[in-house]
PDB file of C-alpha atoms and ligand atoms in Angstrom:
ATOM      1  CA  MET A1402      94.578  82.938  71.252  1.00 63.00           C
ATOM      2  CA  GLN A1403      92.714  84.023  74.183  1.00 72.00           C
ATOM      3  CA  SER A1404      94.763  86.578  76.599  1.00 83.00           C
ATOM      4  CA  GLN A1405      94.284  85.325  80.040  1.00 92.00           C
ATOM      5  CA  GLY A1406      92.281  87.880  82.230  1.00 96.00           C
ATOM      6  CA  VAL A1407      94.727  90.334  84.563  1.00 98.00           C
ATOM      7  CA  PHE A1408      93.043  92.154  87.530  1.00 98.00           C
ATOM      8  CA  ILE A1409      95.363  95.218  88.678  1.00 98.00           C
ATOM      9  CA  SER A1410      93.656  97.609  91.414  1.00 98.00           C
ATOM     10  CA  PHE A1411      94.795 100.960  92.048  1.00 98.00           C
ATOM     11  CA  GLU A1412      95.368 102.304  96.101  1.00 98.00           C
ATOM     12  CA  GLY A1413      95.978 105.167  98.320  1.00 97.00           C
ATOM     13  CA  ILE A1414      94.742 107.521 100.612  1.00 94.00           C
ATOM     14  CA  ASP A1415      92.441 110.313  99.272  1.00 91.00           C
ATOM     15  CA  GLY A1416      94.587 113.272  97.197  1.00 89.00           C
ATOM     16  CA  ALA A1417      97.323 110.635  96.043  1.00 90.00           C
ATOM     17  CA  GLY A1418      96.372 111.247  92.740  1.00 90.00           C
ATOM     18  CA  LYS A1419      95.609 107.888  92.072  1.00 92.00           C
ATOM     19  CA  SER A1420      92.638 108.456  89.622  1.00 88.00           C
ATOM     20  CA  SER A1421      94.606 110.695  86.939  1.00 85.00           C
ATOM     21  CA  HIS A1422      96.851 107.972  86.245  1.00 96.00           C
ATOM     22  CA  ILE A1423      94.354 104.798  86.057  1.00 97.00           C
ATOM     23  CA  GLN A1424      93.527 106.627  82.028  1.00 96.00           C
ATOM     24  CA  ALA A1425      97.034 106.404  81.060  1.00 96.00           C
ATOM     25  CA  VAL A1426      97.100 102.871  81.958  1.00 98.00           C
ATOM     26  CA  ALA A1427      94.086 102.028  80.483  1.00 97.00           C
ATOM     27  CA  ASP A1428      95.417 103.685  77.372  1.00 97.00           C
ATOM     28  CA  ALA A1429      98.898 101.920  77.674  1.00 97.00           C
ATOM     29  CA  PHE A1430      97.042  98.343  77.703  1.00 97.00           C
ATOM     30  CA  ARG A1431      94.397  99.588  74.882  1.00 97.00           C
ATOM     31  CA  GLN A1432      97.728 100.723  72.410  1.00 96.00           C
ATOM     32  CA  GLU A1433      98.631  96.716  73.300  1.00 96.00           C
ATOM     33  CA  GLY A1434      95.310  95.673  72.014  1.00 96.00           C
ATOM     34  CA  ARG A1435      93.828  94.604  75.327  1.00 97.00           C
ATOM     35  CA  GLN A1436      90.260  94.464  75.956  1.00 97.00           C
ATOM     36  CA  LEU A1437      89.982  96.810  78.872  1.00 98.00           C
ATOM     37  CA  VAL A1438      87.286  96.844  82.059  1.00 98.00           C
ATOM     38  CA  GLN A1439      87.480 100.031  83.962  1.00 98.00           C
ATOM     39  CA  THR A1440      85.750 100.315  87.035  1.00 98.00           C
ATOM     40  CA  ARG A1441      85.820 101.809  90.482  1.00 98.00           C
ATOM     41  CA  GLU A1442      85.154 100.433  94.309  1.00 98.00           C
ATOM     42  CA  PRO A1443      82.850 101.443  95.812  1.00 98.00           C
ATOM     43  CA  GLY A1444      80.585 101.046  92.902  1.00 98.00           C
ATOM     44  CA  GLY A1445      80.747  99.449  89.623  1.00 98.00           C
ATOM     45  CA  THR A1446      77.154  98.088  89.382  1.00 98.00           C
ATOM     46  CA  PRO A1447      73.975  99.778  89.340  1.00 98.00           C
ATOM     47  CA  LEU A1448      73.645  98.218  93.142  1.00 98.00           C
ATOM     48  CA  ALA A1449      76.885  98.938  94.305  1.00 98.00           C
ATOM     49  CA  GLU A1450      76.629 102.451  93.276  1.00 98.00           C
ATOM     50  CA  LYS A1451      73.397 102.994  95.195  1.00 98.00           C
ATOM     51  CA  LEU A1452      75.690 101.290  98.302  1.00 98.00           C
ATOM     52  CA  ARG A1453      78.495 104.060  97.366  1.00 98.00           C
ATOM     53  CA  GLU A1454      76.181 106.870  97.725  1.00 98.00           C
ATOM     54  CA  LEU A1455      75.134 105.746 101.295  1.00 98.00           C
ATOM     55  CA  VAL A1456      78.532 104.871 102.065  1.00 97.00           C
ATOM     56  CA  LEU A1457      80.043 108.320 101.113  1.00 96.00           C
ATOM     57  CA  HIS A1458      76.906 110.386 102.404  1.00 95.00           C
ATOM     58  CA  ASP A1459      74.897 109.163 105.167  1.00 96.00           C
ATOM     59  CA  ALA A1460      75.912 108.539 108.946  1.00 95.00           C
ATOM     60  CA  MET A1461      76.314 105.350 110.153  1.00 95.00           C
ATOM     61  CA  ASP A1462      78.966 102.688 112.220  1.00 92.00           C
ATOM     62  CA  PRO A1463      82.068 101.221 111.235  1.00 92.00           C
ATOM     63  CA  LEU A1464      80.401  97.676 111.001  1.00 94.00           C
ATOM     64  CA  CYS A1465      77.599  99.043 108.925  1.00 95.00           C
ATOM     65  CA  GLU A1466      80.316 100.812 106.615  1.00 96.00           C
ATOM     66  CA  ALA A1467      82.112  97.454 106.193  1.00 97.00           C
ATOM     67  CA  LEU A1468      79.002  95.394 105.287  1.00 98.00           C
ATOM     68  CA  LEU A1469      78.397  97.685 102.554  1.00 98.00           C
ATOM     69  CA  VAL A1470      81.405  98.021 101.259  1.00 98.00           C
ATOM     70  CA  PHE A1471      81.560  94.138 100.821  1.00 98.00           C
ATOM     71  CA  ALA A1472      77.940  94.118  99.378  1.00 98.00           C
ATOM     72  CA  ALA A1473      78.940  96.328  97.041  1.00 98.00           C
ATOM     73  CA  ARG A1474      82.471  94.352  96.209  1.00 98.00           C
ATOM     74  CA  ARG A1475      80.252  91.006  96.568  1.00 98.00           C
ATOM     75  CA  ASP A1476      78.093  92.076  93.459  1.00 98.00           C
ATOM     76  CA  HIS A1477      80.911  93.994  91.780  1.00 98.00           C
ATOM     77  CA  LEU A1478      82.864  90.914  91.518  1.00 98.00           C
ATOM     78  CA  GLN A1479      79.842  88.341  90.572  1.00 97.00           C
ATOM     79  CA  GLN A1480      78.297  91.392  87.693  1.00 98.00           C
ATOM     80  CA  VAL A1481      81.727  92.777  86.769  1.00 98.00           C
ATOM     81  CA  ILE A1482      84.771  91.589  87.545  1.00 98.00           C
ATOM     82  CA  GLU A1483      84.926  87.846  87.422  1.00 98.00           C
ATOM     83  CA  PRO A1484      83.004  87.938  83.645  1.00 98.00           C
ATOM     84  CA  ALA A1485      85.428  89.861  82.440  1.00 98.00           C
ATOM     85  CA  LEU A1486      88.459  87.788  83.961  1.00 98.00           C
ATOM     86  CA  ALA A1487      86.985  84.887  82.472  1.00 97.00           C
ATOM     87  CA  ARG A1488      86.300  86.530  78.686  1.00 97.00           C
ATOM     88  CA  GLY A1489      90.287  87.497  79.246  1.00 97.00           C
ATOM     89  CA  ASP A1490      90.349  91.426  79.656  1.00 98.00           C
ATOM     90  CA  VAL A1491      92.557  93.360  81.602  1.00 98.00           C
ATOM     91  CA  VAL A1492      90.472  95.009  84.402  1.00 98.00           C
ATOM     92  CA  LEU A1493      91.672  98.063  86.254  1.00 98.00           C
ATOM     93  CA  CYS A1494      89.890  99.149  89.652  1.00 98.00           C
ATOM     94  CA  ASP A1495      90.192 101.972  91.597  1.00 98.00           C
ATOM     95  CA  ARG A1496      90.317 100.954  95.040  1.00 98.00           C
ATOM     96  CA  PHE A1497      89.324  97.173  95.984  1.00 98.00           C
ATOM     97  CA  THR A1498      89.714  95.289  99.410  1.00 98.00           C
ATOM     98  CA  ASP A1499      93.145  97.228 100.409  1.00 98.00           C
ATOM     99  CA  ALA A1500      90.953 100.301 100.941  1.00 98.00           C
ATOM    100  CA  THR A1501      88.834  98.975 103.245  1.00 98.00           C
ATOM    101  CA  PHE A1502      91.451  97.520 105.494  1.00 98.00           C
ATOM    102  CA  ALA A1503      93.308 100.476 105.393  1.00 98.00           C
ATOM    103  CA  TYR A1504      89.793 103.453 105.847  1.00 97.00           C
ATOM    104  CA  GLN A1505      87.415 100.769 107.840  1.00 96.00           C
ATOM    105  CA  GLY A1506      90.243  98.774 109.701  1.00 97.00           C
ATOM    106  CA  SER A1507      92.991 100.950 110.280  1.00 97.00           C
ATOM    107  CA  GLY A1508      91.092 104.359 110.023  1.00 95.00           C
ATOM    108  CA  ARG A1509      88.074 103.743 111.453  1.00 94.00           C
ATOM    109  CA  GLY A1510      89.396 101.199 114.015  1.00 94.00           C
ATOM    110  CA  PHE A1511      87.172  98.483 112.907  1.00 95.00           C
ATOM    111  CA  ASP A1512      88.510  94.537 113.754  1.00 96.00           C
ATOM    112  CA  LEU A1513      90.690  93.648 111.377  1.00 97.00           C
ATOM    113  CA  ALA A1514      89.596  89.601 112.105  1.00 97.00           C
ATOM    114  CA  VAL A1515      86.138  90.199 110.900  1.00 97.00           C
ATOM    115  CA  LEU A1516      87.299  92.251 108.025  1.00 98.00           C
ATOM    116  CA  SER A1517      89.336  89.304 107.085  1.00 97.00           C
ATOM    117  CA  GLN A1518      86.383  86.947 107.610  1.00 97.00           C
ATOM    118  CA  LEU A1519      84.371  88.973 105.052  1.00 98.00           C
ATOM    119  CA  GLU A1520      87.106  89.005 102.776  1.00 98.00           C
ATOM    120  CA  HIS A1521      87.016  85.255 102.669  1.00 97.00           C
ATOM    121  CA  TRP A1522      83.418  85.233 102.405  1.00 97.00           C
ATOM    122  CA  VAL A1523      82.978  87.767  99.687  1.00 98.00           C
ATOM    123  CA  GLN A1524      86.011  87.102  97.676  1.00 98.00           C
ATOM    124  CA  ALA A1525      85.655  83.303  98.240  1.00 96.00           C
ATOM    125  CA  MET A1526      86.553  81.626  94.159  1.00 94.00           C
ATOM    126  CA  PRO A1527      85.072  78.419  93.210  1.00 90.00           C
ATOM    127  CA  ASP A1528      88.403  76.777  93.643  1.00 92.00           C
ATOM    128  CA  GLY A1529      88.819  77.129  97.486  1.00 91.00           C
ATOM    129  CA  GLY A1530      91.008  80.478  96.451  1.00 94.00           C
ATOM    130  CA  LEU A1531      90.449  83.907  97.811  1.00 96.00           C
ATOM    131  CA  ARG A1532      90.088  86.213  94.659  1.00 98.00           C
ATOM    132  CA  GLN A1533      92.612  89.055  94.968  1.00 98.00           C
ATOM    133  CA  PRO A1534      94.207  91.659  92.621  1.00 98.00           C
ATOM    134  CA  ALA A1535      97.312  90.054  90.688  1.00 98.00           C
ATOM    135  CA  MET A1536      98.674  93.528  91.220  1.00 98.00           C
ATOM    136  CA  THR A1537      98.086  96.554  93.181  1.00 98.00           C
ATOM    137  CA  LEU A1538      99.850  99.911  92.411  1.00 98.00           C
ATOM    138  CA  TRP A1539      99.644 101.963  95.740  1.00 98.00           C
ATOM    139  CA  PHE A1540     100.343 105.511  95.943  1.00 98.00           C
ATOM    140  CA  ASP A1541     101.913 106.239  98.185  1.00 97.00           C
ATOM    141  CA  ILE A1542     102.090 110.084  99.631  1.00 95.00           C
ATOM    142  CA  ASP A1543     102.718 112.197 102.590  1.00 92.00           C
ATOM    143  CA  PRO A1544      99.153 112.824 104.279  1.00 92.00           C
ATOM    144  CA  GLY A1545     100.404 116.429 104.635  1.00 90.00           C
ATOM    145  CA  VAL A1546     100.933 116.698 100.840  1.00 89.00           C
ATOM    146  CA  ALA A1547      97.809 115.230 100.154  1.00 89.00           C
ATOM    147  CA  ALA A1548      95.455 117.046 102.793  1.00 86.00           C
ATOM    148  CA  GLN A1549      97.480 120.012 100.582  1.00 84.00           C
ATOM    149  CA  ARG A1550      95.772 118.454  97.216  1.00 83.00           C
ATOM    150  CA  LEU A1551      92.517 118.127  98.627  1.00 81.00           C
ATOM    151  CA  ALA A1552      91.665 121.738  99.783  1.00 79.00           C
ATOM    152  CA  SER A1553      91.424 122.585  96.082  1.00 72.00           C
ATOM    153  CA  ALA A1554      89.199 119.721  94.865  1.00 67.00           C
ATOM    154  CA  ARG A1555      85.366 119.505  95.128  1.00 68.00           C
ATOM    155  CA  LEU A1556      83.392 119.264  97.935  1.00 78.00           C
ATOM    156  CA  PRO A1557      84.162 116.455 100.543  1.00 84.00           C
ATOM    157  CA  ASP A1558      82.447 113.250 101.320  1.00 88.00           C
ATOM    158  CA  ARG A1559      82.734 111.592 104.649  1.00 89.00           C
ATOM    159  CA  PHE A1560      86.124 110.429 104.498  1.00 87.00           C
ATOM    160  CA  GLU A1561      87.767 113.476 102.959  1.00 85.00           C
ATOM    161  CA  SER A1562      86.440 115.549 105.554  1.00 85.00           C
ATOM    162  CA  GLN A1563      88.321 112.969 108.048  1.00 88.00           C
ATOM    163  CA  PRO A1564      91.337 114.777 109.884  1.00 87.00           C
ATOM    164  CA  ARG A1565      94.690 114.690 109.136  1.00 88.00           C
ATOM    165  CA  ALA A1566      95.144 112.065 111.804  1.00 91.00           C
ATOM    166  CA  PHE A1567      92.621 109.775 109.928  1.00 93.00           C
ATOM    167  CA  PHE A1568      94.650 109.260 106.827  1.00 93.00           C
ATOM    168  CA  GLN A1569      97.579 108.915 108.957  1.00 95.00           C
ATOM    169  CA  GLN A1570      96.111 105.699 110.119  1.00 96.00           C
ATOM    170  CA  VAL A1571      94.981 104.671 106.872  1.00 97.00           C
ATOM    171  CA  HIS A1572      98.370 105.303 104.958  1.00 97.00           C
ATOM    172  CA  HIS A1573      99.716 103.073 108.067  1.00 97.00           C
ATOM    173  CA  GLY A1574      96.664 100.648 107.217  1.00 98.00           C
ATOM    174  CA  TYR A1575      98.178 100.406 103.332  1.00 98.00           C
ATOM    175  CA  GLU A1576     101.692 100.375 104.741  1.00 97.00           C
ATOM    176  CA  GLN A1577     100.511  97.202 106.687  1.00 97.00           C
ATOM    177  CA  ARG A1578      98.716  95.179 103.692  1.00 97.00           C
ATOM    178  CA  ALA A1579     101.914  96.432 101.535  1.00 98.00           C
ATOM    179  CA  LEU A1580     104.615  94.874 103.547  1.00 98.00           C
ATOM    180  CA  ALA A1581     101.830  91.511 104.112  1.00 97.00           C
ATOM    181  CA  ASP A1582     102.013  90.915 100.344  1.00 97.00           C
ATOM    182  CA  PRO A1583     104.982  92.360  98.915  1.00 97.00           C
ATOM    183  CA  GLY A1584     104.662  90.348  95.710  1.00 96.00           C
ATOM    184  CA  ARG A1585     101.379  91.903  94.927  1.00 98.00           C
ATOM    185  CA  PHE A1586     101.912  95.535  95.781  1.00 98.00           C
ATOM    186  CA  ALA A1587     103.707  97.933  93.432  1.00 98.00           C
ATOM    187  CA  ARG A1588     104.737 101.495  95.667  1.00 98.00           C
ATOM    188  CA  ILE A1589     104.468 104.027  93.272  1.00 97.00           C
ATOM    189  CA  HIS A1590     105.992 107.226  95.215  1.00 97.00           C
ATOM    190  CA  ALA A1591     103.277 109.804  94.573  1.00 96.00           C
ATOM    191  CA  ASP A1592     104.566 113.169  95.354  1.00 94.00           C
ATOM    192  CA  ALA A1593     106.424 113.442  92.752  1.00 94.00           C
ATOM    193  CA  ASP A1594     105.021 115.828  89.397  1.00 94.00           C
ATOM    194  CA  LEU A1595     102.586 113.945  87.530  1.00 94.00           C
ATOM    195  CA  PRO A1596     105.121 112.917  84.587  1.00 96.00           C
ATOM    196  CA  THR A1597     107.392 110.783  86.920  1.00 97.00           C
ATOM    197  CA  VAL A1598     104.250 109.079  88.651  1.00 97.00           C
ATOM    198  CA  ARG A1599     103.226 108.322  85.121  1.00 97.00           C
ATOM    199  CA  GLN A1600     106.248 106.947  83.813  1.00 97.00           C
ATOM    200  CA  SER A1601     106.772 104.922  87.536  1.00 98.00           C
ATOM    201  CA  VAL A1602     103.477 103.405  87.108  1.00 98.00           C
ATOM    202  CA  LEU A1603     104.486 102.236  83.391  1.00 98.00           C
ATOM    203  CA  ASP A1604     107.464 101.471  84.875  1.00 98.00           C
ATOM    204  CA  ALA A1605     106.246  99.045  87.311  1.00 98.00           C
ATOM    205  CA  LEU A1606     103.344  97.500  84.735  1.00 98.00           C
ATOM    206  CA  ARG A1607     106.599  96.754  82.637  1.00 98.00           C
ATOM    207  CA  GLN A1608     108.704  95.160  85.100  1.00 97.00           C
ATOM    208  CA  ARG A1609     106.009  92.670  86.059  1.00 96.00           C
ATOM    209  CA  GLY A1610     105.500  91.828  82.702  1.00 96.00           C
ATOM    210  CA  TYR A1611     101.769  93.103  82.189  1.00 97.00           C
ATOM    211  CA  LEU A1612     102.651  95.703  79.670  1.00 96.00           C
ATOM    212  CA  SER A1613     105.428  94.835  76.682  1.00 92.00           C
ATOM    213  CA  GLY A1614     108.756  96.409  77.499  1.00 70.00           C
ATOM    214  CA  ALA A1615     108.441  99.288  74.326  1.00 56.00           C
ATOM    215  CA  ALA A1616     108.153 103.260  75.370  1.00 50.00           C
ATOM    216  CA  GLU A1617     104.994 104.659  75.391  1.00 49.00           C
TER     217      GLU A1617
HETATM  218  P1  TMP B2142      87.431 107.761  95.722  1.00 55.80           P
HETATM  219  O1  TMP B2142      87.326 109.097  96.092  1.00 55.80           O
HETATM  220  O2  TMP B2142      89.080 107.278  95.699  1.00 55.80           O
HETATM  221  O3  TMP B2142      86.207 106.876  94.370  1.00 55.80           O
HETATM  222  O4  TMP B2142      87.010 106.663  96.797  1.00 55.80           O
HETATM  223  C1  TMP B2142      85.601 106.139  97.618  1.00 55.80           C
HETATM  224  C2  TMP B2142      86.144 106.693  98.931  1.00 55.80           C
HETATM  225  O5  TMP B2142      85.266 105.377  99.494  1.00 55.80           O
HETATM  226  C3  TMP B2142      87.468 107.001 100.060  1.00 55.80           C
HETATM  227  O6  TMP B2142      87.652 107.850 100.563  1.00 55.80           O
HETATM  228  C4  TMP B2142      87.898 105.618 100.395  1.00 55.80           C
HETATM  229  C5  TMP B2142      86.555 105.198 100.374  1.00 55.80           C
HETATM  230  N1  TMP B2142      86.105 103.489 100.916  1.00 55.80           N
HETATM  231  C6  TMP B2142      86.624 102.898 102.316  1.00 55.80           C
HETATM  232  O7  TMP B2142      86.178 103.490 102.888  1.00 55.80           O
HETATM  233  N2  TMP B2142      86.720 102.001 101.926  1.00 55.80           N
HETATM  234  C7  TMP B2142      85.934 100.908 100.825  1.00 55.80           C
HETATM  235  O8  TMP B2142      86.615  99.417 100.611  1.00 55.80           O
HETATM  236  C8  TMP B2142      86.416 101.630  99.673  1.00 55.80           C
HETATM  237  C9  TMP B2142      86.702 100.916  98.288  1.00 55.80           C
HETATM  238  C10 TMP B2142      86.801 102.959  99.254  1.00 55.80           C
END
């Protein structure tokens, strides 16, 4: 029997440490015999990766930024995410539309109603529904702690180089999205040490029934 596709996104401010946990989640699904697609936004297709380079490194106004991340998302959905879900795969996506509401909306102060309109155009499904992840793991971290982690990281891009106040706003944006959709969001306390965070991530996936109850 074919498995049902599952779409899971990973979100959080820069420095929250989410990327290091995506591999552990992928390993856990593979151990259960699931076919898996590991991808990211902006990006995930040749076109979307080109758009990612522009968004992360070229100066532009917030409308341009929003249009480019949604253009990348459209291509990513059509080329990668929808086909994978139709095959019954697990799709693990490092960021999705909540990032646009948090970064372009709360961070840059861009009109949330326009973002909502774009979300409805880009993520519309043939049955009239809206494509969203089934579950979103939100790595919630104090922006001060995240900034310390980032200080030792690689050369910052246009977002990573923003001041602390920007990340406080982005954090607030994630909080608003999580409050608006508590059934989809699982809040992970990402201030903790790596093994503890990893355990919370796997526990959250088991609680929602996406991974079996067996210990790792
Ligand atoms: P990453 O470093 O986690 O891959 O994310 C790339 C950057 O792009 C990160 O700083 C957040 C930003 N971003 C947006 O501003 N809007 C979006 O819609 C997405 C997906 C990412």
